[in-house]
Amino acid sequence: MGATMRTAEAIAAIPMHHGLMLAAILFALGVIGVLVRRNLIFILMSIEIMLNAAGLAFVVAGARWEQADGQAMFIFILAVAAAEVSVGLALLLLLHRRFQTLDADAVSKMRG
Amino acid sequence: MEFTFYLSGGIAIAATLMVVVGLSAVHALLYLIVSLLAVAIVFYVLDAPFAAALEVIIYAGAIMVLFVFVMMMLNLGKAAAAKERDWLNPGMWAGPALLAALLLAELLYILTQGGSTLTGAAVVDAKEVGIILFGPYLLGVELASLLLLAGLVGACHLGWHEGLRGNGRDHENR
Amino acid sequence: MLPLLWLIPTLPLAGFLVLALSGKYLGHRSIAVIGTSSVALSALIAILIGIDFIAVPPPGFVFRQEAWIWIAVAGFSPGIGFYLDALSLVMVLVVTIISFLIHLYSTEFMTGDDGYARFFAYMNLFVGSMCILVLADNLLFLYLGWEGVGLCSYLLIGFWYRDSGNGRAARKAFIVTRIGDTAMALGLFLLFTHLGTLDIQSLMQRVTQQWPEGSELAILAAALLLGGAVGKSAQFPLQVWLPDAMAGPTPVSALMHAATMVTAGVYLIARTHVLFSLAPPVQLAVAVIGALTLLLAGFSALAQKDIKRVLAYSTISQIGYMFLALGVGAWSAAIFHLMTHAFFKALLFLSAGVVIMSLHEEHDIFRMGGLRKKLPVAFWTFLIGSASLAALPLVTAGFYSKDLILWQAWSSAGGNPWLWAAGWGGAILTGLYIFRVVFLVFFGEARAATPPDTRRPGLRITIPLIVLAAFSIVGGWIETPPFLGNLTLFSSFVQHALPPAQVVHDGKNDETILELLAMAASLGSIALAYLLFLRYPAFLHGLMLIPALARIRKFWHFGWGFDRFYEFLFVRPYLWLAYADRNDVIDNIYKMAISFTLRWLQKVDRHDVIDYIYSGLAELCLFLYRALSATQSGQVRRYAAAIAAGSIGIIFIGIFA
């Protein structure tokens, strides 16, 4: 029903760069997770964290411009994350079945 | 309202930190869900209720549940936690922490360069998002659906033996 | 008929091609027919053209026919063109008719020879080249014919190549004429460089316009052309090749080295007479060379044993007469003598051929004798030829032509008494040496080792002999001196191409006196020969016992020692040089220099520095490979770390660049 009017207090006016900083911090945490952890599940979770952070950045930007583009991008990111997670987890299961381990460093047969 | 934003942001950061340094997979998962919920609140504060709803329903409600199911199937026990402890010696943290810190520093530097603009006052609700999705972003929507189909087919194919036959016999049929 | 001019050289050349390519598949009969008919057709066309030319002369008494442009480069564009005027008409008639007669003779003379096809191929090539020579309208095309006849001379002198002596004779002929040809080529270069053309008529025009009389360039050019003429016509100092050229078959000697090829020099000088008129010293040199040569060769002919060598020296001597005539400006007299000489010299050679053949290849006149009754055809024809050569008064062609020369040598602007005296002395010698041969071969007692083969030669030999004999008698009756009818058919015809000789020293009864003297010389020499060689041969035998005289005779026999002289002057030093360089000194110097450098380079590069560059590249590649493959650990986290580091770097660049 269009943009509902709200009271002045209810309308938040958050500096954009704070929101983006939040996204950056979350992203950095996700990077640490990918690089440090050896367990594949944790790596996948860290990737999810990173994707989420990227989506947060989009939504913040969309809120700044008061346009729906940010949320539309967020939806696309969501779709990507969903597809990636499903395939990734299927692979993870296969890996567990084959190697009896979830160690990322164990599957290094493609070394040069 | 700003306070809610900062509080939720802090919760999100804390929860994410627990995910990254946690030893138990299930606990990490739950912390992640908490982080996602906190981010959903942030969305709501930023006048994006539809995004908040989606975050909760899809991200926390579907994707994380997927993770939970897989965790259940893997049936990792105490041995896994012990292994995690082995793998996570403090010496491992140095390099990644450095890299992440550098990345963060650069990003923060960029972010503080620009002037500070405030997010807008108008609420961008579902109707607007819907209109824009079926308007300019129609192609993106269709492509996203294709992507999901691909993901579906891939996951289905990869997991076929696990689900039905159990031990991966009859490889030749598939 | 005139437009058929181009067929005259082309038909014999076509005959040459056919015989050269398919000669060995054809029988003797076809070869003979092809070889002779090509020349016969040429002669026929020449005669018809001649009739046409005389009856209805073309404008200016000149007919030109251009076939195509041979070379066209930077202002030099000689063409393949034919130029017919009175001079070249006379030459081409002489060449083709006599060639035809000799070809006919050779079909019978050369039977049984296994090189039959080769012989006629070469002869046809020769006739074609000679016709090109006399019909050419520019000097380059003439030079083509010149070289062509030189080649055929070599090929035919060495026709019986299995005998190496014939090969040597052929090479000698070729090399000596080559000296003359080089001089001529230099002359052509000079003419072209200064006058810009080699077309004979325009050349003669430009010569008169641009070079004053007696200018150095004219003298040089004329001298160089004279060098070529001297070589080809076997005059002093290049006369040494002609006696040895008798190694070839007799028809070859008859055709080339008597009637036609050796007269090419005379033709050249007559053709370029304008240039020679502008260089009086050279023209004088022509006359002096002619006089010198005729005497030199006359004495040599007197001391020969081989019948063909007598005739060879006789040819040299008679061409000396032609040069004498050219030198004193008696152009038409020279050509007249050329014509009559062609008749009787060919006749002499052909009948000598009959004698040689019947005596089974005997050439030595002292082993012949008494053949008068046994070989009547040969006897009578040889006698007629000799009479013509000796200028027997009134009834022979030689009388008219030789005496015209003697008269011009006395009376014309370039003439002087010494030249006349030389000519007159030469006439005595001529009669002497030729009738020596007549008396020794046909009279007296038979001294042949084996009895001669007295079968009558066939028609193909007899007819040419008879025809030539007839020409030798009547050929002179177209140009008679004033007190004998004053017929000037020949000179007035040739005048359209050559200027008439100017009579300068004409005393009151000079001409009559000189004619009588000439007749006396002729008859007297014949009588002297009769006495010395037939009647009282013992006198000469006695004389030859005196050592000094015997030495003189030997000296004349060897051609005045020219062969020996040239051998010492040129051949020996050259051979010595070749022997001294037998280890190839000059080449060795180069080899040493190169090998020295190479060995130094080898020492410098003993560790193969250059190879190191290439192997170093390979080492570098290997190193990089090992380094880069170490980054492919197969561990996902390391890859992720690399991506993170890379993106940090890029953002860094993005911020600060």
CSV table of N, CA and C in Angstrom, one decimal, chain A residues 31 34-38 43 104-105 107-108 110-112, chain C residues 625 629-630 632-637 639-642 644:
chain,number,residue,atom,x,y,z
A,31,VAL,N,35.8,-13.7,5.6
A,31,VAL,CA,37.1,-14.0,5.0
A,31,VAL,C,38.0,-14.8,5.9
A,34,VAL,N,36.9,-18.4,6.1
A,34,VAL,CA,37.3,-19.2,4.9
A,34,VAL,C,38.7,-19.6,5.0
A,35,LEU,N,39.6,-18.6,5.4
A,35,LEU,CA,41.0,-18.9,5.3
A,35,LEU,C,41.5,-19.8,6.5
A,36,VAL,N,40.9,-19.6,7.6
A,36,VAL,CA,41.4,-20.3,8.8
A,36,VAL,C,40.9,-21.7,8.9
A,37,ARG,N,39.6,-21.9,8.8
A,37,ARG,CA,39.0,-23.2,9.1
A,37,ARG,C,39.3,-24.3,8.1
A,38,ARG,N,39.5,-25.5,8.6
A,38,ARG,CA,39.8,-26.6,7.7
A,38,ARG,C,38.5,-27.4,7.5
A,43,ILE,N,33.7,-23.7,6.4
A,43,ILE,CA,34.1,-22.9,5.2
A,43,ILE,C,32.8,-22.5,4.5
A,104,ALA,N,39.4,-29.9,4.4
A,104,ALA,CA,39.6,-29.3,3.1
A,104,ALA,C,41.0,-29.6,2.5
A,105,ASP,N,42.0,-29.7,3.4
A,105,ASP,CA,43.3,-30.0,3.0
A,105,ASP,C,43.5,-31.4,2.5
A,107,VAL,N,41.6,-33.1,0.4
A,107,VAL,CA,41.2,-33.2,-1.0
A,107,VAL,C,42.2,-32.3,-1.9
A,108,SER,N,43.4,-32.6,-1.9
A,108,SER,CA,44.4,-31.8,-2.6
A,108,SER,C,45.1,-32.6,-3.7
A,110,MET,N,44.6,-32.4,-6.8
A,110,MET,CA,44.8,-31.5,-8.0
A,110,MET,C,46.0,-30.7,-7.8
A,111,ARG,N,47.0,-31.2,-7.1
A,111,ARG,CA,48.2,-30.3,-7.0
A,111,ARG,C,49.1,-30.4,-8.3
A,112,GLY,N,49.8,-29.4,-8.6
A,112,GLY,CA,50.7,-29.3,-9.8
A,112,GLY,C,52.1,-29.7,-9.5
C,625,TYR,N,58.8,-22.7,-14.1
C,625,TYR,CA,57.8,-23.8,-14.0
C,625,TYR,C,57.8,-24.4,-12.6
C,629,SER,N,54.6,-24.2,-10.3
C,629,SER,CA,53.8,-25.4,-10.0
C,629,SER,C,53.8,-25.6,-8.5
C,630,ALA,N,54.7,-24.9,-7.8
C,630,ALA,CA,54.6,-25.1,-6.4
C,630,ALA,C,53.4,-24.3,-5.8
C,632,GLN,N,50.6,-24.6,-7.0
C,632,GLN,CA,49.4,-25.4,-7.2
C,632,GLN,C,49.4,-26.5,-6.2
C,633,SER,N,49.1,-26.2,-4.9
C,633,SER,CA,49.2,-27.2,-3.9
C,633,SER,C,48.0,-28.1,-3.9
C,634,GLY,N,46.9,-27.7,-4.5
C,634,GLY,CA,45.7,-28.5,-4.5
C,634,GLY,C,44.9,-28.2,-3.2
C,635,GLN,N,45.4,-27.3,-2.4
C,635,GLN,CA,44.6,-27.0,-1.2
C,635,GLN,C,43.8,-25.7,-1.4
C,636,VAL,N,42.5,-25.9,-1.2
C,636,VAL,CA,41.6,-24.9,-1.5
C,636,VAL,C,41.8,-23.6,-0.7
C,637,ARG,N,42.2,-23.8,0.6
C,637,ARG,CA,42.4,-22.6,1.4
C,637,ARG,C,43.5,-21.8,0.9
C,639,TYR,N,44.4,-21.4,-2.1
C,639,TYR,CA,43.8,-20.7,-3.3
C,639,TYR,C,43.0,-19.5,-2.8
C,640,ALA,N,42.2,-19.8,-1.8
C,640,ALA,CA,41.3,-18.7,-1.3
C,640,ALA,C,42.2,-17.6,-0.7
C,641,ALA,N,43.3,-17.9,-0.1
C,641,ALA,CA,44.2,-16.9,0.5
C,641,ALA,C,44.8,-16.1,-0.6
C,642,ALA,N,45.1,-16.8,-1.7
C,642,ALA,CA,45.7,-16.1,-2.9
C,642,ALA,C,44.7,-15.1,-3.4
C,644,ALA,N,42.2,-13.7,-1.8
C,644,ALA,CA,42.1,-12.6,-0.9
C,644,ALA,C,43.2,-11.6,-1.0
